[in-house]
JSON list of C-alpha atoms in Angstrom, two decimals:
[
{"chain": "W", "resi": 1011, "resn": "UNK", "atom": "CA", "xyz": [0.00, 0.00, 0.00]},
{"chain": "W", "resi": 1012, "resn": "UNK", "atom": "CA", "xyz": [1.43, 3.36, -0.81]},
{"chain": "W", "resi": 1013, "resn": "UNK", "atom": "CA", "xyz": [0.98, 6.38, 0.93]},
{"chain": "W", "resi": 1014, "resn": "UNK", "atom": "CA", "xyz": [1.27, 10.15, -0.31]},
{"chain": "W", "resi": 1015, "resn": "UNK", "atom": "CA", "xyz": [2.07, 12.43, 3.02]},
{"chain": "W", "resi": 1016, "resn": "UNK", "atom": "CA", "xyz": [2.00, 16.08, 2.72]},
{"chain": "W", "resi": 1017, "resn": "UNK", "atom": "CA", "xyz": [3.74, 17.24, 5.43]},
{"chain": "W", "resi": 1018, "resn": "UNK", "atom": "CA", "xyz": [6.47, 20.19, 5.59]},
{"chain": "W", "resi": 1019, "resn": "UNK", "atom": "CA", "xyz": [7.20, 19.41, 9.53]},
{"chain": "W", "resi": 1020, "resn": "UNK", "atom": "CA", "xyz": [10.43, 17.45, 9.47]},
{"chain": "W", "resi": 1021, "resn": "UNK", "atom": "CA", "xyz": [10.03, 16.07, 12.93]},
{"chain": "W", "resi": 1022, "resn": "UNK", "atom": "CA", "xyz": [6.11, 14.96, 12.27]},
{"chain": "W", "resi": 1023, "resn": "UNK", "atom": "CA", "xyz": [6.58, 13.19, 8.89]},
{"chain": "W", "resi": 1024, "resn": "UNK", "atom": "CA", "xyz": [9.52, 11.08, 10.06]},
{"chain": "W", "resi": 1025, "resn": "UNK", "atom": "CA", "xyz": [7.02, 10.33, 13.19]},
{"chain": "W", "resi": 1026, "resn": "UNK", "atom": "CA", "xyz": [4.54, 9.64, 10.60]},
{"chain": "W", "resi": 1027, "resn": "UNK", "atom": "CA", "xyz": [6.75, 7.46, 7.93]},
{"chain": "W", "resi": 1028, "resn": "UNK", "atom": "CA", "xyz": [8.03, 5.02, 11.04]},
{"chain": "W", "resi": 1029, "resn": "UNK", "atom": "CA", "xyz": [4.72, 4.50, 12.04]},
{"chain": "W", "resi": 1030, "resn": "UNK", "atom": "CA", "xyz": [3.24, 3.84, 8.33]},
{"chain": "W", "resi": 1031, "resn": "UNK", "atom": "CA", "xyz": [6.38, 1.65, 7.75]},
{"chain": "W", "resi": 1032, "resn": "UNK", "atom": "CA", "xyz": [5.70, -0.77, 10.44]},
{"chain": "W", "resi": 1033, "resn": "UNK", "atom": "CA", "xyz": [1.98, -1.43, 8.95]},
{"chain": "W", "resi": 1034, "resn": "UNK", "atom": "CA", "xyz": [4.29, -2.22, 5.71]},
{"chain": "W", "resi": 1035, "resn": "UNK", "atom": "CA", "xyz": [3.02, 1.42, 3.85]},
{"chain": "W", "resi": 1036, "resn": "UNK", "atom": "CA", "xyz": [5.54, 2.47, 1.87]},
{"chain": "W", "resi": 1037, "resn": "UNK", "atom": "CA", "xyz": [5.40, 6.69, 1.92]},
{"chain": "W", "resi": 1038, "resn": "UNK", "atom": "CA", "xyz": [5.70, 9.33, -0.39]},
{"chain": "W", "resi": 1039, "resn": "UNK", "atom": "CA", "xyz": [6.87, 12.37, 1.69]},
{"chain": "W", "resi": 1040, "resn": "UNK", "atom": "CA", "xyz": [6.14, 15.67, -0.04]},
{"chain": "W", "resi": 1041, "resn": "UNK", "atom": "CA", "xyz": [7.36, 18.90, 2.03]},
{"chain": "W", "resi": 1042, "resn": "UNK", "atom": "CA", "xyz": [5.51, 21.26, -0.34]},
{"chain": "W", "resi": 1043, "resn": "UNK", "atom": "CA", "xyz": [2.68, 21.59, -2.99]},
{"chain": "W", "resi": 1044, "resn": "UNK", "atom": "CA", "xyz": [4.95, 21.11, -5.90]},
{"chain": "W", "resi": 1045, "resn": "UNK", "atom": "CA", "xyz": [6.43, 18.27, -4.77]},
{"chain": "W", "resi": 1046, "resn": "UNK", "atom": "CA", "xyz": [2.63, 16.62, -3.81]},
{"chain": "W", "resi": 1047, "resn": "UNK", "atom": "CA", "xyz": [1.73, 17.66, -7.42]},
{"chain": "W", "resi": 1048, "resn": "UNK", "atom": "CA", "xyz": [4.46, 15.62, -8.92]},
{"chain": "W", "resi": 1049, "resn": "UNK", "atom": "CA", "xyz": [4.27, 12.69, -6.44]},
{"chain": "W", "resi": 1050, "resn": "UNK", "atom": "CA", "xyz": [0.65, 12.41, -7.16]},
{"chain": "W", "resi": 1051, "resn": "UNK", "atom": "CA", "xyz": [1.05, 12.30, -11.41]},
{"chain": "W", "resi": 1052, "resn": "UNK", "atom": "CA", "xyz": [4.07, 10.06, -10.68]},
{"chain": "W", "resi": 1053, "resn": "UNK", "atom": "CA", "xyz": [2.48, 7.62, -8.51]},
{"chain": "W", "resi": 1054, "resn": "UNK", "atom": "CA", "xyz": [-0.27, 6.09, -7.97]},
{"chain": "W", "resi": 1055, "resn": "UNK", "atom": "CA", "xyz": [-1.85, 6.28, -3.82]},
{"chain": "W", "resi": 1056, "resn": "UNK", "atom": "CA", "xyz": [-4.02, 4.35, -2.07]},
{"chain": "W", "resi": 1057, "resn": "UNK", "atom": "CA", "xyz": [-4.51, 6.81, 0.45]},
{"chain": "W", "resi": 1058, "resn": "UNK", "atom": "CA", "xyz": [-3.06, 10.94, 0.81]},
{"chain": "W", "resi": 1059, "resn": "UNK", "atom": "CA", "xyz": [-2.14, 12.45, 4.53]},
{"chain": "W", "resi": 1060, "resn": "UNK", "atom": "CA", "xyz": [-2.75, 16.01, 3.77]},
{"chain": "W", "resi": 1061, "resn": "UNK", "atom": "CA", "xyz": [-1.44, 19.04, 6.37]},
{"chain": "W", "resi": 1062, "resn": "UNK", "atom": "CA", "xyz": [-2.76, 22.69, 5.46]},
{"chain": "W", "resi": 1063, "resn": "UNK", "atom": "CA", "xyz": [-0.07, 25.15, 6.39]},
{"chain": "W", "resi": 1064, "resn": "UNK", "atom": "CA", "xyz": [2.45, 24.42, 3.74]},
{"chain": "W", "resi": 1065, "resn": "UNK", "atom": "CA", "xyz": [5.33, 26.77, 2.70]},
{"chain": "W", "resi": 1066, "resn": "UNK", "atom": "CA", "xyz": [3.74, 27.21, -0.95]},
{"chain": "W", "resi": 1067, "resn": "UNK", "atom": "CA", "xyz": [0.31, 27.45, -0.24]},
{"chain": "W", "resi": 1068, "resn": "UNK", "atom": "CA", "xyz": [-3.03, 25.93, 1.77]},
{"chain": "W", "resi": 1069, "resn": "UNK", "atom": "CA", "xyz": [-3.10, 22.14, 1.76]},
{"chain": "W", "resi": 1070, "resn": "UNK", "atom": "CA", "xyz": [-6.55, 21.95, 0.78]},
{"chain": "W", "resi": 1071, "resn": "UNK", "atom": "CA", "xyz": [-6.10, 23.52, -2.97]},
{"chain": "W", "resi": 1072, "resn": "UNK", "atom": "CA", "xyz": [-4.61, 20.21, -3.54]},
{"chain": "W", "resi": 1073, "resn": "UNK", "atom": "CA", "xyz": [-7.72, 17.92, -3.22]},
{"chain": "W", "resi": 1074, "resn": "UNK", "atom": "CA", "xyz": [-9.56, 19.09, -6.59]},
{"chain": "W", "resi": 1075, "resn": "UNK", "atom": "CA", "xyz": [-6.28, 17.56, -8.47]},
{"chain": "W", "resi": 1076, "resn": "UNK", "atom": "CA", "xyz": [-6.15, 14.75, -6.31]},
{"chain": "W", "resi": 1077, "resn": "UNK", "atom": "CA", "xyz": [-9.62, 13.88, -6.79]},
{"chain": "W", "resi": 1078, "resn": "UNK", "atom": "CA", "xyz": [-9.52, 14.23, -10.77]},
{"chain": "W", "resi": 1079, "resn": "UNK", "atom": "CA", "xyz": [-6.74, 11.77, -10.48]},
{"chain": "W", "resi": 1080, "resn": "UNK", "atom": "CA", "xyz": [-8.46, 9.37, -8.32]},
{"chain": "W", "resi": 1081, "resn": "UNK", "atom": "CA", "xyz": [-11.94, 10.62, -7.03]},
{"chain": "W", "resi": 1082, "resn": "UNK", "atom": "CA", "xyz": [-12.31, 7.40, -4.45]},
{"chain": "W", "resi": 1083, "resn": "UNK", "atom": "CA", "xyz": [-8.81, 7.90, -3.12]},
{"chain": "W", "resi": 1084, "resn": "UNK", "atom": "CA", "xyz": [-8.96, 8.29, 1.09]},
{"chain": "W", "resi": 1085, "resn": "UNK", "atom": "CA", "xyz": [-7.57, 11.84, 1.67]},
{"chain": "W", "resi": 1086, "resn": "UNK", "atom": "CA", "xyz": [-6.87, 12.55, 5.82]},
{"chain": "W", "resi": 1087, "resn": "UNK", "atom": "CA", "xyz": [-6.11, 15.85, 6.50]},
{"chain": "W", "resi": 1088, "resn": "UNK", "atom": "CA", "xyz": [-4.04, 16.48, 9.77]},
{"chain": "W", "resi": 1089, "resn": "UNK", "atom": "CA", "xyz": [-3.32, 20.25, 10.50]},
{"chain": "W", "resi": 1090, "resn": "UNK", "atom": "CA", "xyz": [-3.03, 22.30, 13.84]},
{"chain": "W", "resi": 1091, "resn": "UNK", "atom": "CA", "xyz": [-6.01, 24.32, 12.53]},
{"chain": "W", "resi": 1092, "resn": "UNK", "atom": "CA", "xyz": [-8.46, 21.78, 14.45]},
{"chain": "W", "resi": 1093, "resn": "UNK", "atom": "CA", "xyz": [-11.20, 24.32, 15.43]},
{"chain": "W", "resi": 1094, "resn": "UNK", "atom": "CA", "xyz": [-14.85, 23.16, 14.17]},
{"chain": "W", "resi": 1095, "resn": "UNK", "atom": "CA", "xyz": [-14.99, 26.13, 11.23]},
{"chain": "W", "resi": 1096, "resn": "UNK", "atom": "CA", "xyz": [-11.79, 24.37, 10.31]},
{"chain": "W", "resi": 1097, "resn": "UNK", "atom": "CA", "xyz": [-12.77, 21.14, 10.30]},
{"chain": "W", "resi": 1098, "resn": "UNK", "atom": "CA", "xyz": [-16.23, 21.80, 8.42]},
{"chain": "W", "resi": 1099, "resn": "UNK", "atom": "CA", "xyz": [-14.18, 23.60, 5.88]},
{"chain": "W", "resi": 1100, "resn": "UNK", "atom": "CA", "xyz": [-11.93, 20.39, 5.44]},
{"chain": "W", "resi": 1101, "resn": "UNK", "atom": "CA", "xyz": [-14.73, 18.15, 5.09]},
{"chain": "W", "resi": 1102, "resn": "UNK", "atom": "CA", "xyz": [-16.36, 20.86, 2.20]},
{"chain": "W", "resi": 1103, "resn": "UNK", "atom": "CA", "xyz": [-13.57, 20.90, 0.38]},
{"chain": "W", "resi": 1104, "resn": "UNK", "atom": "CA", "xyz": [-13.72, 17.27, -0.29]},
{"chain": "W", "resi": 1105, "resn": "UNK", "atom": "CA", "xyz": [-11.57, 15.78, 2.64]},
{"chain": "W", "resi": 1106, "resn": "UNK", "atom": "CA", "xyz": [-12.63, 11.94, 4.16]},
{"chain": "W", "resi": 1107, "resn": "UNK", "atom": "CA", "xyz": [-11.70, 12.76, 7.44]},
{"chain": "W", "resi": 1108, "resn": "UNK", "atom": "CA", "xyz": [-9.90, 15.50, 9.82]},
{"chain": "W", "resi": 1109, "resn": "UNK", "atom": "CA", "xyz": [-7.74, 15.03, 12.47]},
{"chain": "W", "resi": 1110, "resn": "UNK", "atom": "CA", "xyz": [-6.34, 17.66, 14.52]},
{"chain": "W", "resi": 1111, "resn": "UNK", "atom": "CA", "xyz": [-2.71, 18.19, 15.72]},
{"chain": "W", "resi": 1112, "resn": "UNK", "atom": "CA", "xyz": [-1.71, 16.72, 18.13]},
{"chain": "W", "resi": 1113, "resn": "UNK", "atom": "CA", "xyz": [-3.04, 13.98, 17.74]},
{"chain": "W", "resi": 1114, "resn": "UNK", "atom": "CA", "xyz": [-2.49, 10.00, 18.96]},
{"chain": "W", "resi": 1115, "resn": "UNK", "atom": "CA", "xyz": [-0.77, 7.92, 16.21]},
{"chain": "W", "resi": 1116, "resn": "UNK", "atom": "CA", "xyz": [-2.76, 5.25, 17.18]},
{"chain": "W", "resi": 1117, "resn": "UNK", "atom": "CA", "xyz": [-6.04, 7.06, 16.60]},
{"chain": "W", "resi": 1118, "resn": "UNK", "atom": "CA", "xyz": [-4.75, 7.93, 12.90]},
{"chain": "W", "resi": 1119, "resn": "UNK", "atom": "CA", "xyz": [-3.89, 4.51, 12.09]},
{"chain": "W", "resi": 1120, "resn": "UNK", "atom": "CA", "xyz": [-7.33, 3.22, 12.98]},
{"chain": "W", "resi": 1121, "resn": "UNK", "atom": "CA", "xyz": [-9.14, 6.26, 11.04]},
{"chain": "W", "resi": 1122, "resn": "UNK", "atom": "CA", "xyz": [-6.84, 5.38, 8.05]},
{"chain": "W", "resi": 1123, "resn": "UNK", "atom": "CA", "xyz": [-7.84, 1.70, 8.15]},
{"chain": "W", "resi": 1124, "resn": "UNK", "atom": "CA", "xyz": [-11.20, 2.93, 8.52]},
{"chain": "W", "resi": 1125, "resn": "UNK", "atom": "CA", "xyz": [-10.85, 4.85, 5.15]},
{"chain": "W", "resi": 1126, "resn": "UNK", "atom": "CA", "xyz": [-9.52, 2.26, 3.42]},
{"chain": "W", "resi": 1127, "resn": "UNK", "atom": "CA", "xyz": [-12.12, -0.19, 4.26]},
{"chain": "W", "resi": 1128, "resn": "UNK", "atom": "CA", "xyz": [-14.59, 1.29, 2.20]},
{"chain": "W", "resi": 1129, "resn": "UNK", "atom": "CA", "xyz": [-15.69, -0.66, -0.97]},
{"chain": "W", "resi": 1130, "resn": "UNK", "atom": "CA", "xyz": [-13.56, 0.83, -3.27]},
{"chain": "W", "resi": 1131, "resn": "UNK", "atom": "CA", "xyz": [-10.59, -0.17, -1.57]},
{"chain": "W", "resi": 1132, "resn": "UNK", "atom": "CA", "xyz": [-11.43, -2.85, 0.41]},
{"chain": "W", "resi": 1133, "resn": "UNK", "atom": "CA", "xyz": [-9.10, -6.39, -0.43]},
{"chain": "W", "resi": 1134, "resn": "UNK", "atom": "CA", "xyz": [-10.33, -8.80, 1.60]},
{"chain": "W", "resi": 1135, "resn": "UNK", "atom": "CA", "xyz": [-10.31, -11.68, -1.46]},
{"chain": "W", "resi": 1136, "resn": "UNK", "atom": "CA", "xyz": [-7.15, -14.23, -0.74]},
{"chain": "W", "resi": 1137, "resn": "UNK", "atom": "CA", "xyz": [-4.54, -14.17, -3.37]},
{"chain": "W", "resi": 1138, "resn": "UNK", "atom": "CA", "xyz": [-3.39, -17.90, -4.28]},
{"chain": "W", "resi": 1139, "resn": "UNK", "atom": "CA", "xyz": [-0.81, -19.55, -6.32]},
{"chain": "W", "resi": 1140, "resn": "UNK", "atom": "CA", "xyz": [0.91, -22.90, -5.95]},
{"chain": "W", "resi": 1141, "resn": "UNK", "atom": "CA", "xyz": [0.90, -23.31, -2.37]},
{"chain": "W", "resi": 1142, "resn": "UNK", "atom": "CA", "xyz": [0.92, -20.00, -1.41]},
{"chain": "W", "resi": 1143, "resn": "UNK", "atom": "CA", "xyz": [-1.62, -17.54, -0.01]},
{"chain": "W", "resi": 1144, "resn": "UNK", "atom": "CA", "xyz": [-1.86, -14.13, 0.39]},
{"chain": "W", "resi": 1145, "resn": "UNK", "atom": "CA", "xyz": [-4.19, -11.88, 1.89]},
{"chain": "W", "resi": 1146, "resn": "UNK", "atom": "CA", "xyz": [-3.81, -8.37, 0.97]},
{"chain": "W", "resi": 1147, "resn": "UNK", "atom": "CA", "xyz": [-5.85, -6.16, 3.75]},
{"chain": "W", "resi": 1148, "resn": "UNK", "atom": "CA", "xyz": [-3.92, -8.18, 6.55]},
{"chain": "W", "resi": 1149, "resn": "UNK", "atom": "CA", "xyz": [-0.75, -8.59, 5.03]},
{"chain": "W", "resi": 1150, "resn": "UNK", "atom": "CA", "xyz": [-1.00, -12.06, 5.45]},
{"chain": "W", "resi": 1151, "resn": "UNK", "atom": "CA", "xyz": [0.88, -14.49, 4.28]},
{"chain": "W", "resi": 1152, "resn": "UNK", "atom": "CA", "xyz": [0.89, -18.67, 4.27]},
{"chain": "W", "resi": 1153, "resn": "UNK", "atom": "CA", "xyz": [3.05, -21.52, 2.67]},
{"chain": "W", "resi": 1154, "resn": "UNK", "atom": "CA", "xyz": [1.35, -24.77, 2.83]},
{"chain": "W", "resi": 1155, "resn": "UNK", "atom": "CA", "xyz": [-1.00, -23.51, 5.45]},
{"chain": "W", "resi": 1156, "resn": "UNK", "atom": "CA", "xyz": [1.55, -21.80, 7.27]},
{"chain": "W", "resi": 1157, "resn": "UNK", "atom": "CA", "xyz": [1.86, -18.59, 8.15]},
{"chain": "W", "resi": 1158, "resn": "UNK", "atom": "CA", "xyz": [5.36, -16.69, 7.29]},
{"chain": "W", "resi": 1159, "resn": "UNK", "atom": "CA", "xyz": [6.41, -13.72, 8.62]},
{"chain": "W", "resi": 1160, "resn": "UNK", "atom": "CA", "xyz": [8.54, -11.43, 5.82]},
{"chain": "W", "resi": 1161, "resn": "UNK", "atom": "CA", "xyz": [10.19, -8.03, 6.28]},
{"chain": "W", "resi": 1162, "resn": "UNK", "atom": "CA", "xyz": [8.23, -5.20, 5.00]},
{"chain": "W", "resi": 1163, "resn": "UNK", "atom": "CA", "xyz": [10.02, -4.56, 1.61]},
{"chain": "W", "resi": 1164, "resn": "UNK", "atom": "CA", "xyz": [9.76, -8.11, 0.87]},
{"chain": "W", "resi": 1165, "resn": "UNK", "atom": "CA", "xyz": [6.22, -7.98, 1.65]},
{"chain": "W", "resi": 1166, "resn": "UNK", "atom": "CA", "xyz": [6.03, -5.20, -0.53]},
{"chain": "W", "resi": 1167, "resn": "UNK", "atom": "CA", "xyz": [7.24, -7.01, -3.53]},
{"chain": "W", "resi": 1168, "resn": "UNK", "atom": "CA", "xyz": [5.68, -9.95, -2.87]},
{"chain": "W", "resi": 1169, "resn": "UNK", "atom": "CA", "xyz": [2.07, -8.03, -3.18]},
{"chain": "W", "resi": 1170, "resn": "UNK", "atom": "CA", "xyz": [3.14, -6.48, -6.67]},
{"chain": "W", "resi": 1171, "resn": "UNK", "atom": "CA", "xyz": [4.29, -9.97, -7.74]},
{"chain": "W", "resi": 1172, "resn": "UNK", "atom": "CA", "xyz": [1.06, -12.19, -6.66]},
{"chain": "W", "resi": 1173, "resn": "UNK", "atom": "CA", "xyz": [-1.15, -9.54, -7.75]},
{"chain": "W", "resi": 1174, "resn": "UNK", "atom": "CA", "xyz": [-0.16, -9.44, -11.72]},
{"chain": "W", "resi": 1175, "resn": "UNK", "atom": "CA", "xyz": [0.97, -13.16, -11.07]},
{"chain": "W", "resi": 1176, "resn": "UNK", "atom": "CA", "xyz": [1.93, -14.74, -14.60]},
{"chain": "W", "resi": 1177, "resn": "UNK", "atom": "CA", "xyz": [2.42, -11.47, -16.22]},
{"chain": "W", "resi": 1178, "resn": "UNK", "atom": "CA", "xyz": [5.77, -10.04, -16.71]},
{"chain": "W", "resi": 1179, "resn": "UNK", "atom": "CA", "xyz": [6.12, -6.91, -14.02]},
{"chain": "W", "resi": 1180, "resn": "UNK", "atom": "CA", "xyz": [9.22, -4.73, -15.05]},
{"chain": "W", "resi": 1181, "resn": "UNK", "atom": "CA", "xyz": [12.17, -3.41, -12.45]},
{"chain": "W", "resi": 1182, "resn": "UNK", "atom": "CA", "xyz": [10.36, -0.31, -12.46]},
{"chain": "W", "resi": 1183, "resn": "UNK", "atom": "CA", "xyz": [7.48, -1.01, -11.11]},
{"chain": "W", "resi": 1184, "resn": "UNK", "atom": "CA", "xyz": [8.45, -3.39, -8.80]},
{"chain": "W", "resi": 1185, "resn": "UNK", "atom": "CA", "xyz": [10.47, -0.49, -7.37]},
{"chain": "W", "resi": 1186, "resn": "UNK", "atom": "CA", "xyz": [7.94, 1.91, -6.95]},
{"chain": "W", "resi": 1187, "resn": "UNK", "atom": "CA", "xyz": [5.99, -0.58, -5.14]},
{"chain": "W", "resi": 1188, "resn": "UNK", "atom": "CA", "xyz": [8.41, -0.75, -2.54]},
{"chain": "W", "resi": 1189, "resn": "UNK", "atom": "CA", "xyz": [10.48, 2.13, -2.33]},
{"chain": "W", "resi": 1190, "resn": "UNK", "atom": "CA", "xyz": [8.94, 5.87, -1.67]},
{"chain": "W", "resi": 1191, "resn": "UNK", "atom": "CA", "xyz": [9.53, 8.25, -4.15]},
{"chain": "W", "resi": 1192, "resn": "UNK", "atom": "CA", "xyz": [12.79, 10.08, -1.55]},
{"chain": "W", "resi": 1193, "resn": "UNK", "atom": "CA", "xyz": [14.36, 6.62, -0.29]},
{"chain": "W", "resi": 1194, "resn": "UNK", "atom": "CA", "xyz": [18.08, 6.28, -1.35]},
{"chain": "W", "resi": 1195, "resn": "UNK", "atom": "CA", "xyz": [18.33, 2.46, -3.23]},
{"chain": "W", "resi": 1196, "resn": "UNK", "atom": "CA", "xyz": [21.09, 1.07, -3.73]},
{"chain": "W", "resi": 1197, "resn": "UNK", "atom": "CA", "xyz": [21.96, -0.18, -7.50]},
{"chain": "W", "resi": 1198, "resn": "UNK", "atom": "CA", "xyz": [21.10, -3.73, -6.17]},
{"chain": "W", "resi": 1199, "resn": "UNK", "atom": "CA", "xyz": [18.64, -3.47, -3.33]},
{"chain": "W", "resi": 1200, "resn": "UNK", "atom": "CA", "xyz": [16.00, -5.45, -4.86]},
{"chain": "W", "resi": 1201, "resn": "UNK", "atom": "CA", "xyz": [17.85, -8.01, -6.34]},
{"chain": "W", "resi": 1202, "resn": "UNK", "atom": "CA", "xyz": [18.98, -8.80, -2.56]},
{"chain": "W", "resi": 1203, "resn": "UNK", "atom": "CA", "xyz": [15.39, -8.36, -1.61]},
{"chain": "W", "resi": 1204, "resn": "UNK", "atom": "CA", "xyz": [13.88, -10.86, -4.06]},
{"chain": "W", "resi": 1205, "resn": "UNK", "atom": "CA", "xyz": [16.87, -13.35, -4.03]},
{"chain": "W", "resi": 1206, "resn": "UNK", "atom": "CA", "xyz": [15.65, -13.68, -0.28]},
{"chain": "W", "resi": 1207, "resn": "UNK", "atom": "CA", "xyz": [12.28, -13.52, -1.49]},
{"chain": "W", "resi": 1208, "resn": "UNK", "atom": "CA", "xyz": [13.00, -16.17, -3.85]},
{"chain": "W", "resi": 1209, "resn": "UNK", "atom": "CA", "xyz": [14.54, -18.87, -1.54]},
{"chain": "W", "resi": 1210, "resn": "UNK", "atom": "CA", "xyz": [11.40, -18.58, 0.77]},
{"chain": "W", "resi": 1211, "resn": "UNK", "atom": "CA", "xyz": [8.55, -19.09, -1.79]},
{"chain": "W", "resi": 1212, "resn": "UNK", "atom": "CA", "xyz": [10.62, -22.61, -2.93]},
{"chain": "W", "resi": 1213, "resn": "UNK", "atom": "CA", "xyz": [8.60, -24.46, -0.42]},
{"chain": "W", "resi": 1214, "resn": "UNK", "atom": "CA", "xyz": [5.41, -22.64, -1.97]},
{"chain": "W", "resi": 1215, "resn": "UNK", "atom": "CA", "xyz": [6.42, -24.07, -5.30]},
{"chain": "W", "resi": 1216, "resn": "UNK", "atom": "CA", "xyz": [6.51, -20.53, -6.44]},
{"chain": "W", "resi": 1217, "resn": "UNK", "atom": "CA", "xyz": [8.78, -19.24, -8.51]},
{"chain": "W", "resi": 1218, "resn": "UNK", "atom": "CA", "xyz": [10.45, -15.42, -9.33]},
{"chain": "W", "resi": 1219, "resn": "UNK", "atom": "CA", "xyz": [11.45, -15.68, -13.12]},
{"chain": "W", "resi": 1220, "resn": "UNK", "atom": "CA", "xyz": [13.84, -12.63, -14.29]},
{"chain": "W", "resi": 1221, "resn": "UNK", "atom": "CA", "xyz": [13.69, -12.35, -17.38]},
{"chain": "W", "resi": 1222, "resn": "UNK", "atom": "CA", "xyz": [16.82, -10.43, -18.50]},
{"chain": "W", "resi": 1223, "resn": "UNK", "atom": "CA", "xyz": [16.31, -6.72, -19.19]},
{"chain": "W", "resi": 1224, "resn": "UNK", "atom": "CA", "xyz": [12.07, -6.80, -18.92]},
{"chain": "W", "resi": 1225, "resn": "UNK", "atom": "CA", "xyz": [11.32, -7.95, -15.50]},
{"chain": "W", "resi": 1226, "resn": "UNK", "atom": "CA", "xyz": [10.53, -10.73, -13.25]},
{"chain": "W", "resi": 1227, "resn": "UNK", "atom": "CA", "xyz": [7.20, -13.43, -13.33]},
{"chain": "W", "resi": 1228, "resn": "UNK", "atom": "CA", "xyz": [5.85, -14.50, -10.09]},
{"chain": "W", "resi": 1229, "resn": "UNK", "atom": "CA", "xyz": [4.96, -18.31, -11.71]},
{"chain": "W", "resi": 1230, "resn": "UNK", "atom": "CA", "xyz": [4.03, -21.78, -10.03]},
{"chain": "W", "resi": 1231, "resn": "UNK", "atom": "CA", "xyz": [6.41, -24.24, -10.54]},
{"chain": "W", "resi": 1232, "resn": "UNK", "atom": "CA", "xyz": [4.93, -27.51, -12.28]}
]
């Protein structure tokens, strides 16, 4: 699940992108407008943490955009301006929900599954090749039954894999699946990610196929 936050406090999105990471999100951080502008035509969000006092502008101007791109995408906004004119003025211009600063992480995470439970985005089906299973609104994965717990960014590529299973999926969007738009990656980071990737989905009799210079195939092995 990726995750556009629009948030020029330094010490609030790092707050914000540890807590997202450990649900396995990966985050978009965009300080300003301009950079949400070209996240959001760049990248495609399952859900958008919006703040209003940027340093380019008011937070809300962004929704219209956003929701010509994607008008069933959640958008949060989380701003100190929490009084109730605020809020109603949040909510008018097109906002799912408003949370005001401070506020508990705990209480965001909850509203943000909330949001993403609706219809539109809710994945409840089970995901299954070969012997392996995968559930995409828990994050759940079994072999044979089992369940197997896998670091986030292998997680990550996993999902992009078993959803487009038996179709080629290039580097690049493997990449954007599990990298934010602002992490650093090194030249071979997801080769190391799916070569550990690889080893554990034997037992599945799963395979990843790279195929050289297009991409890798998530394919059962017969």
């Amino acid at each position: 699940m990726r995750i556009l936050l629009v948030e020029d406090e330094d010490e609030m999105a790092n707050l914000l992108r540890s807590a997202l990471g450990r649900h396995s999100m990966v985050v978009d951080h965009a300080p300003t407008l301009e950079i949400a502008r070209e996240a959001s035509l760049s990248h495609t969000h399952d859900a958008v943490l919006l703040d209003r006092k940027l340093p380019d502008g008011e937070g809300l101007s962004l929704i219209p955009q956003l929701r010509r791109q994607n008008p069933a995408m959640p958008i949060i906004v989380l701003s100190a301006l929490g009084s109730l004119d605020n809020r109603v003025t949040g909510l008018d211009e097109g906002a799912d929900d408003y949370l005001a600063k401070p506020f508990s992480v705990d209480e965001l995470m909850a509203r943000l599954r909330a949001v993403l439970r609706r219809p539109a985005q809710l994945q409840s089906e089970t995901l299954t090749i070969g012997a392996l299973d995968f559930e995409p609104e828990h994050n759940a994965v079994r072999i044979n039954g089992q369940p197997v717990d896998l670091p986030r960014r292998e997680l990550l590529a996993l999902e992009a894999l078993i959803k487009r299973a038996g179709r080629t999926v290039s580097r690049e969007t493997l990449e954007q699946a599990v990298y934010g738009f602002d992490d650093d990656i090194a030249s071979n980071a997801l080769d190391a990610h799916l070569s550990r990737l690889r080893r554990k989905l034997a037992a599945a009799r799963v395979e990843i196929h790279a195929i050289r210079g297009i991409g890798y195939l998530l394919r059962e092995v017969q």
